[in-house]
Amino acid sequence: EAGVAQSPRYKIIEKRQSVAFWCNPISGHATLYWYQQILGQGPKLLIQFQNNGVVDDSQLPKDRFSAERLKGVDSTLKIQPAKLEDSAVYLCASSVAHSKNIQYFGAGTRLSVL
Amino acid sequence: AQSVTQPDIHITVSEGASLELRCNYSYGATPYLFWYVQSPGQGLQLLLKYFSGDTLVQGIKGFEAEFKRSQSSFNLRKPSVHWSDAAEYFCAVGAGGGYQKVTFGTGTKLQVIP
C-alpha cells in the first residue's frame, strides 16, 4: 500500500514570495490533515479536511495561508506572501474516517524563507 | 481543550540501557493516546496507541507504554535501547467522537551513545 506522498521535499523562497505544497493521501482515506512543524516543536494542526469539506481551520493564518482538497483526494496548501516565520516542515497526514485518530504521515516539505 | 506535556526535551542513554520517556496529558474524558517517532528528514511513524482496555500496550520496535489514569500519564518504555532508536519521540492525545483532533507534545529528542 502506497503511503502519503508529498512534494516538493524542499523549497527555498524569499519573503513575500508565494509557495505551494502538494499532498496525495493514502487511497481511501477520507480525512486529510496539514500540520506545521517548526524546528524544536511538535506538529501543529493547520487544517483538517473530511472528504473535500473543512472540519477545522482554526489555526490556519487565513490572511496568507489557503488550502483546498478538490474531489476529496489530493490537496494543496499555499502560502502567499511568505514570511520568515513560515520556515518550517509542512506535514500532510491522512486517516480513515472514524479510525480513532490513527494518522499516517508523509515525509514532509521543508520550507526555508530567506 | 486537550494538551500534552513532554517534560524532557533531550535524553541521552547508552546503548543497551533501558529507556523511559515521560508524557502527561490533559483531557476531560478517556483519551486516545499515541506515541510517534520521527527520524531526521522523515515524517512521523506510529509506535503504539491506547484506546481502552489493558493499560499496558505493546508497540513496534520493542516499545511499550503504560496508561495511568490517576497520574494522567502515558510513559513510553524500552528495556534495551539500540543505536537505531535515536530519533525524536512525540506523545499525542486525541479526542473521541466524529471530530478526530489530535494534539501533539513538543517532543523528546533521544540520543544513544555507544
PDB file of C-alpha atoms in Angstrom:
ATOM      1  CA  GLU A   1       0.000   0.000   0.000  1.00  0.00           C
ATOM      2  CA  ALA A   2       1.437   3.356  -1.003  1.00  0.00           C
ATOM      3  CA  GLY A   3       1.946   5.889   1.758  1.00  0.00           C
ATOM      4  CA  VAL A   4       1.170   9.584   1.902  1.00  0.00           C
ATOM      5  CA  ALA A   5       3.017  11.380  -0.882  1.00  0.00           C
ATOM      6  CA  GLN A   6       4.202  14.964  -0.573  1.00  0.00           C
ATOM      7  CA  SER A   7       6.059  17.253  -2.922  1.00  0.00           C
ATOM      8  CA  PRO A   8       8.351  19.024  -3.115  1.00  0.00           C
ATOM      9  CA  ARG A   9      10.629  17.724  -0.355  1.00  0.00           C
ATOM     10  CA  TYR A  10      12.477  21.007  -0.033  1.00  0.00           C
ATOM     11  CA  LYS A  11      11.719  24.582  -1.019  1.00  0.00           C
ATOM     12  CA  ILE A  12      13.686  27.775  -0.566  1.00  0.00           C
ATOM     13  CA  ILE A  13      11.996  31.101  -1.265  1.00  0.00           C
ATOM     14  CA  GLU A  14      12.409  34.730  -0.355  1.00  0.00           C
ATOM     15  CA  LYS A  15       9.984  36.516   1.904  1.00  0.00           C
ATOM     16  CA  ARG A  16       6.893  37.887   0.211  1.00  0.00           C
ATOM     17  CA  GLN A  17       7.047  35.163  -2.452  1.00  0.00           C
ATOM     18  CA  SER A  18       4.369  32.518  -2.789  1.00  0.00           C
ATOM     19  CA  VAL A  19       4.736  28.754  -2.469  1.00  0.00           C
ATOM     20  CA  ALA A  20       2.514  25.705  -2.813  1.00  0.00           C
ATOM     21  CA  PHE A  21       2.759  22.215  -1.387  1.00  0.00           C
ATOM     22  CA  TRP A  22       1.006  19.132  -2.684  1.00  0.00           C
ATOM     23  CA  CYS A  23      -0.216  16.057  -0.832  1.00  0.00           C
ATOM     24  CA  ASN A  24      -1.699  12.795  -2.058  1.00  0.00           C
ATOM     25  CA  PRO A  25      -3.150  10.764   0.824  1.00  0.00           C
ATOM     26  CA  ILE A  26      -3.419   7.021   1.148  1.00  0.00           C
ATOM     27  CA  SER A  27      -6.116   5.692  -1.146  1.00  0.00           C
ATOM     28  CA  GLY A  28      -9.466   5.519   0.574  1.00  0.00           C
ATOM     29  CA  HIS A  29      -8.556   7.846   3.438  1.00  0.00           C
ATOM     30  CA  ALA A  30     -11.330  10.374   3.858  1.00  0.00           C
ATOM     31  CA  THR A  31      -9.574  12.618   6.359  1.00  0.00           C
ATOM     32  CA  LEU A  32      -6.578  14.742   5.420  1.00  0.00           C
ATOM     33  CA  TYR A  33      -4.522  16.965   7.700  1.00  0.00           C
ATOM     34  CA  TRP A  34      -1.912  19.661   7.163  1.00  0.00           C
ATOM     35  CA  TYR A  35       0.492  20.325  10.021  1.00  0.00           C
ATOM     36  CA  GLN A  36       3.199  22.927  10.518  1.00  0.00           C
ATOM     37  CA  GLN A  37       6.238  21.739  12.452  1.00  0.00           C
ATOM     38  CA  ILE A  38       8.639  24.473  13.476  1.00  0.00           C
ATOM     39  CA  LEU A  39      12.127  23.354  14.472  1.00  0.00           C
ATOM     40  CA  GLY A  40      12.136  22.051  18.023  1.00  0.00           C
ATOM     41  CA  GLN A  41       8.357  21.872  18.299  1.00  0.00           C
ATOM     42  CA  GLY A  42       5.637  19.311  17.799  1.00  0.00           C
ATOM     43  CA  PRO A  43       3.345  19.363  14.782  1.00  0.00           C
ATOM     44  CA  LYS A  44       0.622  21.992  14.910  1.00  0.00           C
ATOM     45  CA  LEU A  45      -2.597  21.334  13.023  1.00  0.00           C
ATOM     46  CA  LEU A  46      -3.274  23.939  10.355  1.00  0.00           C
ATOM     47  CA  ILE A  47      -6.293  22.462   8.644  1.00  0.00           C
ATOM     48  CA  GLN A  48      -8.266  19.236   8.589  1.00  0.00           C
ATOM     49  CA  PHE A  49     -10.466  18.036   5.737  1.00  0.00           C
ATOM     50  CA  GLN A  50     -13.151  15.401   5.811  1.00  0.00           C
ATOM     51  CA  ASN A  51     -13.523  14.411   2.164  1.00  0.00           C
ATOM     52  CA  ASN A  52     -13.486  17.829   0.472  1.00  0.00           C
ATOM     53  CA  GLY A  53     -15.009  19.766   3.375  1.00  0.00           C
ATOM     54  CA  VAL A  54     -13.087  21.678   6.031  1.00  0.00           C
ATOM     55  CA  VAL A  55     -13.548  20.321   9.576  1.00  0.00           C
ATOM     56  CA  ASP A  56     -11.090  22.552  11.405  1.00  0.00           C
ATOM     57  CA  ASP A  57      -9.037  25.503  10.189  1.00  0.00           C
ATOM     58  CA  SER A  58      -8.951  27.434  13.449  1.00  0.00           C
ATOM     59  CA  GLN A  59      -5.143  27.661  13.488  1.00  0.00           C
ATOM     60  CA  LEU A  60      -4.691  28.465   9.809  1.00  0.00           C
ATOM     61  CA  PRO A  61      -3.438  32.051   9.246  1.00  0.00           C
ATOM     62  CA  LYS A  62      -6.083  32.793   6.683  1.00  0.00           C
ATOM     63  CA  ASP A  63      -4.625  36.109   5.625  1.00  0.00           C
ATOM     64  CA  ARG A  64      -1.747  34.258   3.962  1.00  0.00           C
ATOM     65  CA  PHE A  65      -2.444  30.521   4.031  1.00  0.00           C
ATOM     66  CA  SER A  66      -5.024  28.686   1.969  1.00  0.00           C
ATOM     67  CA  ALA A  67      -5.741  25.040   1.310  1.00  0.00           C
ATOM     68  CA  GLU A  68      -8.036  23.059  -0.863  1.00  0.00           C
ATOM     69  CA  ARG A  69      -8.912  19.450  -1.405  1.00  0.00           C
ATOM     70  CA  LEU A  70     -10.677  19.125  -4.680  1.00  0.00           C
ATOM     71  CA  LYS A  71     -12.644  15.932  -5.306  1.00  0.00           C
ATOM     72  CA  GLY A  72     -11.806  14.738  -1.810  1.00  0.00           C
ATOM     73  CA  VAL A  73      -8.475  13.220  -2.776  1.00  0.00           C
ATOM     74  CA  ASP A  74      -5.242  15.187  -3.077  1.00  0.00           C
ATOM     75  CA  SER A  75      -4.713  18.569  -1.511  1.00  0.00           C
ATOM     76  CA  THR A  76      -2.698  21.753  -1.971  1.00  0.00           C
ATOM     77  CA  LEU A  77      -1.513  24.130   0.745  1.00  0.00           C
ATOM     78  CA  LYS A  78      -0.483  27.609  -0.372  1.00  0.00           C
ATOM     79  CA  ILE A  79       1.308  30.461   1.359  1.00  0.00           C
ATOM     80  CA  GLN A  80       1.095  33.932  -0.136  1.00  0.00           C
ATOM     81  CA  PRO A  81       3.006  36.026   0.763  1.00  0.00           C
ATOM     82  CA  ALA A  82       5.510  34.062   2.832  1.00  0.00           C
ATOM     83  CA  LYS A  83       7.110  35.450   5.985  1.00  0.00           C
ATOM     84  CA  LEU A  84      10.354  34.474   7.675  1.00  0.00           C
ATOM     85  CA  GLU A  85       8.422  32.789  10.491  1.00  0.00           C
ATOM     86  CA  ASP A  86       6.816  30.405   7.995  1.00  0.00           C
ATOM     87  CA  SER A  87      10.092  28.489   7.790  1.00  0.00           C
ATOM     88  CA  ALA A  88       9.110  25.019   8.964  1.00  0.00           C
ATOM     89  CA  VAL A  89       8.353  21.494   7.847  1.00  0.00           C
ATOM     90  CA  TYR A  90       4.846  21.097   6.459  1.00  0.00           C
ATOM     91  CA  LEU A  91       3.491  17.648   7.103  1.00  0.00           C
ATOM     92  CA  CYS A  92       0.499  16.050   5.470  1.00  0.00           C
ATOM     93  CA  ALA A  93      -1.291  13.143   7.114  1.00  0.00           C
ATOM     94  CA  SER A  94      -4.331  11.087   6.322  1.00  0.00           C
ATOM     95  CA  SER A  95      -6.623   8.714   8.157  1.00  0.00           C
ATOM     96  CA  VAL A  96      -9.616   6.535   7.527  1.00  0.00           C
ATOM     97  CA  ALA A  97     -12.727   8.328   8.704  1.00  0.00           C
ATOM     98  CA  HIS A  98     -13.682   7.324  12.248  1.00  0.00           C
ATOM     99  CA  SER A  99     -10.444   5.389  12.706  1.00  0.00           C
ATOM    100  CA  LYS A 100      -9.787   6.612  16.227  1.00  0.00           C
ATOM    101  CA  ASN A 101      -7.343   9.240  15.074  1.00  0.00           C
ATOM    102  CA  ILE A 102      -4.682   6.924  13.658  1.00  0.00           C
ATOM    103  CA  GLN A 103      -2.881   9.162  11.220  1.00  0.00           C
ATOM    104  CA  TYR A 104      -0.337   8.255   8.596  1.00  0.00           C
ATOM    105  CA  PHE A 105       2.220  10.910   7.758  1.00  0.00           C
ATOM    106  CA  GLY A 106       4.105  11.875   4.660  1.00  0.00           C
ATOM    107  CA  ALA A 107       7.792  12.770   4.777  1.00  0.00           C
ATOM    108  CA  GLY A 108       7.000  16.482   4.744  1.00  0.00           C
ATOM    109  CA  THR A 109       8.143  19.547   2.848  1.00  0.00           C
ATOM    110  CA  ARG A 110      10.905  21.606   4.413  1.00  0.00           C
ATOM    111  CA  LEU A 111      10.368  25.291   3.656  1.00  0.00           C
ATOM    112  CA  SER A 112      13.074  27.889   4.163  1.00  0.00           C
ATOM    113  CA  VAL A 113      12.049  31.532   3.821  1.00  0.00           C
ATOM    114  CA  LEU A 114      15.011  33.883   3.392  1.00  0.00           C
TER     115      LEU A 114
ATOM    116  CA  ALA B   1      -9.187  21.556  25.194  1.00  0.00           C
ATOM    117  CA  GLN B   2      -6.712  18.700  25.331  1.00  0.00           C
ATOM    118  CA  SER B   3      -2.995  19.200  25.875  1.00  0.00           C
ATOM    119  CA  VAL B   4       0.184  17.147  26.156  1.00  0.00           C
ATOM    120  CA  THR B   5       3.351  17.794  28.142  1.00  0.00           C
ATOM    121  CA  GLN B   6       6.649  16.100  27.457  1.00  0.00           C
ATOM    122  CA  PRO B   7       8.904  17.412  30.213  1.00  0.00           C
ATOM    123  CA  ASP B   8      12.173  16.122  28.773  1.00  0.00           C
ATOM    124  CA  ILE B   9      13.406  17.984  25.719  1.00  0.00           C
ATOM    125  CA  HIS B  10      16.512  15.869  25.287  1.00  0.00           C
ATOM    126  CA  ILE B  11      17.565  12.496  26.746  1.00  0.00           C
ATOM    127  CA  THR B  12      20.838  10.642  26.317  1.00  0.00           C
ATOM    128  CA  VAL B  13      21.150   6.942  27.073  1.00  0.00           C
ATOM    129  CA  SER B  14      23.806   4.330  26.487  1.00  0.00           C
ATOM    130  CA  GLU B  15      23.157   1.576  24.012  1.00  0.00           C
ATOM    131  CA  GLY B  16      21.699  -1.408  25.835  1.00  0.00           C
ATOM    132  CA  ALA B  17      20.334   0.672  28.694  1.00  0.00           C
ATOM    133  CA  SER B  18      16.655   0.964  29.484  1.00  0.00           C
ATOM    134  CA  LEU B  19      14.613   3.959  28.409  1.00  0.00           C
ATOM    135  CA  GLU B  20      11.582   5.785  29.736  1.00  0.00           C
ATOM    136  CA  LEU B  21      10.137   8.861  28.052  1.00  0.00           C
ATOM    137  CA  ARG B  22       7.563  10.812  30.011  1.00  0.00           C
ATOM    138  CA  CYS B  23       4.233  12.087  28.783  1.00  0.00           C
ATOM    139  CA  ASN B  24       1.436  13.789  30.706  1.00  0.00           C
ATOM    140  CA  TYR B  25      -1.871  14.702  29.139  1.00  0.00           C
ATOM    141  CA  SER B  26      -4.879  16.784  29.940  1.00  0.00           C
ATOM    142  CA  TYR B  27      -8.295  15.760  28.643  1.00  0.00           C
ATOM    143  CA  GLY B  28     -11.726  15.709  30.198  1.00  0.00           C
ATOM    144  CA  ALA B  29     -12.737  12.198  29.160  1.00  0.00           C
ATOM    145  CA  THR B  30     -10.933   8.984  28.401  1.00  0.00           C
ATOM    146  CA  PRO B  31      -8.369   9.948  25.801  1.00  0.00           C
ATOM    147  CA  TYR B  32      -6.933   8.215  22.827  1.00  0.00           C
ATOM    148  CA  LEU B  33      -3.156   8.265  23.349  1.00  0.00           C
ATOM    149  CA  PHE B  34      -0.335   7.794  20.891  1.00  0.00           C
ATOM    150  CA  TRP B  35       3.409   7.695  20.625  1.00  0.00           C
ATOM    151  CA  TYR B  36       5.015   8.603  17.305  1.00  0.00           C
ATOM    152  CA  VAL B  37       8.677   8.528  16.302  1.00  0.00           C
ATOM    153  CA  GLN B  38      10.321  10.867  13.808  1.00  0.00           C
ATOM    154  CA  SER B  39      13.719  10.156  12.308  1.00  0.00           C
ATOM    155  CA  PRO B  40      15.640  13.055  10.746  1.00  0.00           C
ATOM    156  CA  GLY B  41      14.078  14.200   7.488  1.00  0.00           C
ATOM    157  CA  GLN B  42      11.148  11.835   7.857  1.00  0.00           C
ATOM    158  CA  GLY B  43       7.504  12.062   8.753  1.00  0.00           C
ATOM    159  CA  LEU B  44       6.042  10.644  11.921  1.00  0.00           C
ATOM    160  CA  GLN B  45       5.584   6.905  12.356  1.00  0.00           C
ATOM    161  CA  LEU B  46       3.117   5.433  14.823  1.00  0.00           C
ATOM    162  CA  LEU B  47       4.815   3.370  17.556  1.00  0.00           C
ATOM    163  CA  LEU B  48       1.778   2.435  19.600  1.00  0.00           C
ATOM    164  CA  LYS B  49      -1.670   3.568  20.656  1.00  0.00           C
ATOM    165  CA  TYR B  50      -4.060   3.293  23.589  1.00  0.00           C
ATOM    166  CA  PHE B  51      -7.809   3.420  23.158  1.00  0.00           C
ATOM    167  CA  SER B  52      -9.208   1.384  26.060  1.00  0.00           C
ATOM    168  CA  GLY B  53      -8.777  -1.866  27.940  1.00  0.00           C
ATOM    169  CA  ASP B  54      -5.391  -3.175  29.022  1.00  0.00           C
ATOM    170  CA  THR B  55      -3.365  -0.226  30.260  1.00  0.00           C
ATOM    171  CA  LEU B  56      -0.049  -1.703  29.102  1.00  0.00           C
ATOM    172  CA  VAL B  57       0.221  -1.542  25.337  1.00  0.00           C
ATOM    173  CA  GLN B  58       2.839  -3.040  23.112  1.00  0.00           C
ATOM    174  CA  GLY B  59       4.115  -1.349  20.005  1.00  0.00           C
ATOM    175  CA  ILE B  60       6.573  -1.820  17.226  1.00  0.00           C
ATOM    176  CA  LYS B  61      10.355  -1.971  17.625  1.00  0.00           C
ATOM    177  CA  GLY B  62      10.091  -3.378  21.160  1.00  0.00           C
ATOM    178  CA  PHE B  63       8.442  -0.310  22.696  1.00  0.00           C
ATOM    179  CA  GLU B  64       5.661  -0.373  25.249  1.00  0.00           C
ATOM    180  CA  ALA B  65       3.677   2.276  27.101  1.00  0.00           C
ATOM    181  CA  GLU B  66       1.534   2.277  30.200  1.00  0.00           C
ATOM    182  CA  PHE B  67      -1.609   4.356  30.646  1.00  0.00           C
ATOM    183  CA  LYS B  68      -2.051   5.581  34.222  1.00  0.00           C
ATOM    184  CA  ARG B  69      -5.300   7.444  34.609  1.00  0.00           C
ATOM    185  CA  SER B  70      -4.565   8.548  38.178  1.00  0.00           C
ATOM    186  CA  GLN B  71      -1.379  10.260  37.033  1.00  0.00           C
ATOM    187  CA  SER B  72      -2.643  11.384  33.612  1.00  0.00           C
ATOM    188  CA  SER B  73       0.443   9.783  32.169  1.00  0.00           C
ATOM    189  CA  PHE B  74       1.356   7.619  29.218  1.00  0.00           C
ATOM    190  CA  ASN B  75       5.079   6.935  29.502  1.00  0.00           C
ATOM    191  CA  LEU B  76       6.999   5.145  26.793  1.00  0.00           C
ATOM    192  CA  ARG B  77       9.496   2.439  27.719  1.00  0.00           C
ATOM    193  CA  LYS B  78      12.015   0.148  26.129  1.00  0.00           C
ATOM    194  CA  PRO B  79      14.117  -2.359  28.112  1.00  0.00           C
ATOM    195  CA  SER B  80      17.226  -2.144  25.916  1.00  0.00           C
ATOM    196  CA  VAL B  81      17.917   0.725  23.553  1.00  0.00           C
ATOM    197  CA  HIS B  82      19.577   0.249  20.180  1.00  0.00           C
ATOM    198  CA  TRP B  83      21.581   2.910  18.333  1.00  0.00           C
ATOM    199  CA  SER B  84      18.877   2.968  15.648  1.00  0.00           C
ATOM    200  CA  ASP B  85      16.371   4.234  18.238  1.00  0.00           C
ATOM    201  CA  ALA B  86      17.993   7.672  18.137  1.00  0.00           C
ATOM    202  CA  ALA B  87      15.189   9.935  16.930  1.00  0.00           C
ATOM    203  CA  GLU B  88      12.570  12.341  18.199  1.00  0.00           C
ATOM    204  CA  TYR B  89       9.563  10.953  20.013  1.00  0.00           C
ATOM    205  CA  PHE B  90       6.173  12.628  20.191  1.00  0.00           C
ATOM    206  CA  CYS B  91       3.316  11.852  22.527  1.00  0.00           C
ATOM    207  CA  ALA B  92      -0.151  12.798  21.315  1.00  0.00           C
ATOM    208  CA  VAL B  93      -3.682  12.849  22.676  1.00  0.00           C
ATOM    209  CA  GLY B  94      -6.785  12.507  20.573  1.00  0.00           C
ATOM    210  CA  ALA B  95     -10.371  13.438  21.149  1.00  0.00           C
ATOM    211  CA  GLY B  96     -13.038  10.887  20.521  1.00  0.00           C
ATOM    212  CA  GLY B  97     -16.187  11.278  18.548  1.00  0.00           C
ATOM    213  CA  GLY B  98     -16.578  12.210  14.934  1.00  0.00           C
ATOM    214  CA  TYR B  99     -14.123  15.086  15.136  1.00  0.00           C
ATOM    215  CA  GLN B 100     -10.738  13.474  15.340  1.00  0.00           C
ATOM    216  CA  LYS B 101      -8.468  16.238  16.578  1.00  0.00           C
ATOM    217  CA  VAL B 102      -5.039  15.160  17.765  1.00  0.00           C
ATOM    218  CA  THR B 103      -2.736  17.357  19.821  1.00  0.00           C
ATOM    219  CA  PHE B 104       0.987  16.654  19.861  1.00  0.00           C
ATOM    220  CA  GLY B 105       3.541  17.315  22.553  1.00  0.00           C
ATOM    221  CA  THR B 106       6.737  19.213  21.880  1.00  0.00           C
ATOM    222  CA  GLY B 107       8.783  16.050  21.562  1.00  0.00           C
ATOM    223  CA  THR B 108      11.750  14.395  23.267  1.00  0.00           C
ATOM    224  CA  LYS B 109      14.948  14.002  21.319  1.00  0.00           C
ATOM    225  CA  LEU B 110      16.722  10.741  22.121  1.00  0.00           C
ATOM    226  CA  GLN B 111      20.464  10.412  21.716  1.00  0.00           C
ATOM    227  CA  VAL B 112      22.047   6.963  22.014  1.00  0.00           C
ATOM    228  CA  ILE B 113      25.722   6.715  22.846  1.00  0.00           C
ATOM    229  CA  PRO B 114      27.778   3.578  22.208  1.00  0.00           C
TER     230      PRO B 114
END
